[in-house]
C-alpha positions as MATLAB code, in Angstrom:
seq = 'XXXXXXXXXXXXXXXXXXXXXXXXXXXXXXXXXXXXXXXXXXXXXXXXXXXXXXXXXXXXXXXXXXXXXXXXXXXXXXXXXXXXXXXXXXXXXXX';
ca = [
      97.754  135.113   25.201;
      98.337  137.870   22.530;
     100.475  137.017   19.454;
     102.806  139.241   17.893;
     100.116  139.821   15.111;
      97.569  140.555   17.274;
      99.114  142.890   19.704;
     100.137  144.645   16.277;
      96.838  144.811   14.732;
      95.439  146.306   18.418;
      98.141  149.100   18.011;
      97.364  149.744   14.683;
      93.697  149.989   15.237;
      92.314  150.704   18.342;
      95.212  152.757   19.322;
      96.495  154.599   16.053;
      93.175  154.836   13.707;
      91.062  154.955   16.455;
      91.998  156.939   19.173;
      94.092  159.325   17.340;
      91.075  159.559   15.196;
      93.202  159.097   11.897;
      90.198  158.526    9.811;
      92.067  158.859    6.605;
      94.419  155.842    7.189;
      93.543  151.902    7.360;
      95.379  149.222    9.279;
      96.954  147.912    6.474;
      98.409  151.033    4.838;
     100.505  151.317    8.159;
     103.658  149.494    7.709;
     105.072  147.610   10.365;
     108.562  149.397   10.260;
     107.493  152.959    9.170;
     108.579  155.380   12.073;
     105.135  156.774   14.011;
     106.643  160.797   14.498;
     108.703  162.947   11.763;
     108.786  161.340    8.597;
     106.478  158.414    9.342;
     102.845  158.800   10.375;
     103.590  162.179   11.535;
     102.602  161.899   14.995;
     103.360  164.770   17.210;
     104.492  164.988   21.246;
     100.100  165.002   22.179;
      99.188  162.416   20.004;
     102.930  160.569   21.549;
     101.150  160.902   25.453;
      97.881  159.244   23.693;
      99.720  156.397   22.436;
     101.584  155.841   25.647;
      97.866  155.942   27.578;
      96.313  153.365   24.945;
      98.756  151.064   25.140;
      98.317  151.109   29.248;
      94.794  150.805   28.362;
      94.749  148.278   26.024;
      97.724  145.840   27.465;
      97.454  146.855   31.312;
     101.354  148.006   31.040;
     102.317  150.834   33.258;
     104.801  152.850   30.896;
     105.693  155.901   33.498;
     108.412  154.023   34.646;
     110.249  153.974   31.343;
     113.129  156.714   30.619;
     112.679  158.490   27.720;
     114.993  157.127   25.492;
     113.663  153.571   26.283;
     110.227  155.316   25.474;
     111.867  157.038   22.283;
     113.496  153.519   21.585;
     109.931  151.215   22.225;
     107.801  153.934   19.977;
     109.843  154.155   17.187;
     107.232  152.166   14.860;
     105.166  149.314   15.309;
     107.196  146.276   14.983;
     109.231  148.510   18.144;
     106.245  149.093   20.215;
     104.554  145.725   19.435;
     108.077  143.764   20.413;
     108.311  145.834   23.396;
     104.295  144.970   24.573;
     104.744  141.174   23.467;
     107.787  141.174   25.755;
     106.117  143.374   28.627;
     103.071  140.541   28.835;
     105.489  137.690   28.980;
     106.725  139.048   31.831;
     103.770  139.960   33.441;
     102.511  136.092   32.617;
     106.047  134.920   34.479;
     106.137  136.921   37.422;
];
């Protein structure tokens, strides 16, 4: 099973440097707690629907079922979105 750390460090890298193809930008310049759109990282509503399919991709979690202030609420940064994945795989290991 994933830790915390690790589901962070997938976000941060395979999803945010690597599919969004921000070159610029390493894992460990991203801070946990720094928002991913406006004033954070800047992400816009495109690079938003690529996060939502990497994290399907890379976890297996189905996220069109989620209302979009849930989804507002679970991307927010990625302490948010790592929480929300950790808790998402728990479930899927208890059901």
């Amino acid at each position: 099973m994933k830790t915390l750390n690790d589901i962070k460090e997938i976000i941060k890298v395979n999803i945010l440097i690597e599919r969004l193809e921000l070159e610029d930008i390493e894992a460990d310049e991203i801070e946990d707690d720094e928002p991913l759109f406006g004033d954070g990282l800047g992400l816009d509503s495109v690079e938003a629907l690529d996060v939502v399919s990497g994290v399907e991709a890379e976890f297996g979690i189905l996220l069109q079922v989620l209302e979009e202030e849930e989804i507002r609420q679970h991307f927010y940064s990625v302490a948010t979105l790592s929480a929300f994945v950790e808790e998402q795989l728990k479930e899927t290991v208890n059901s």
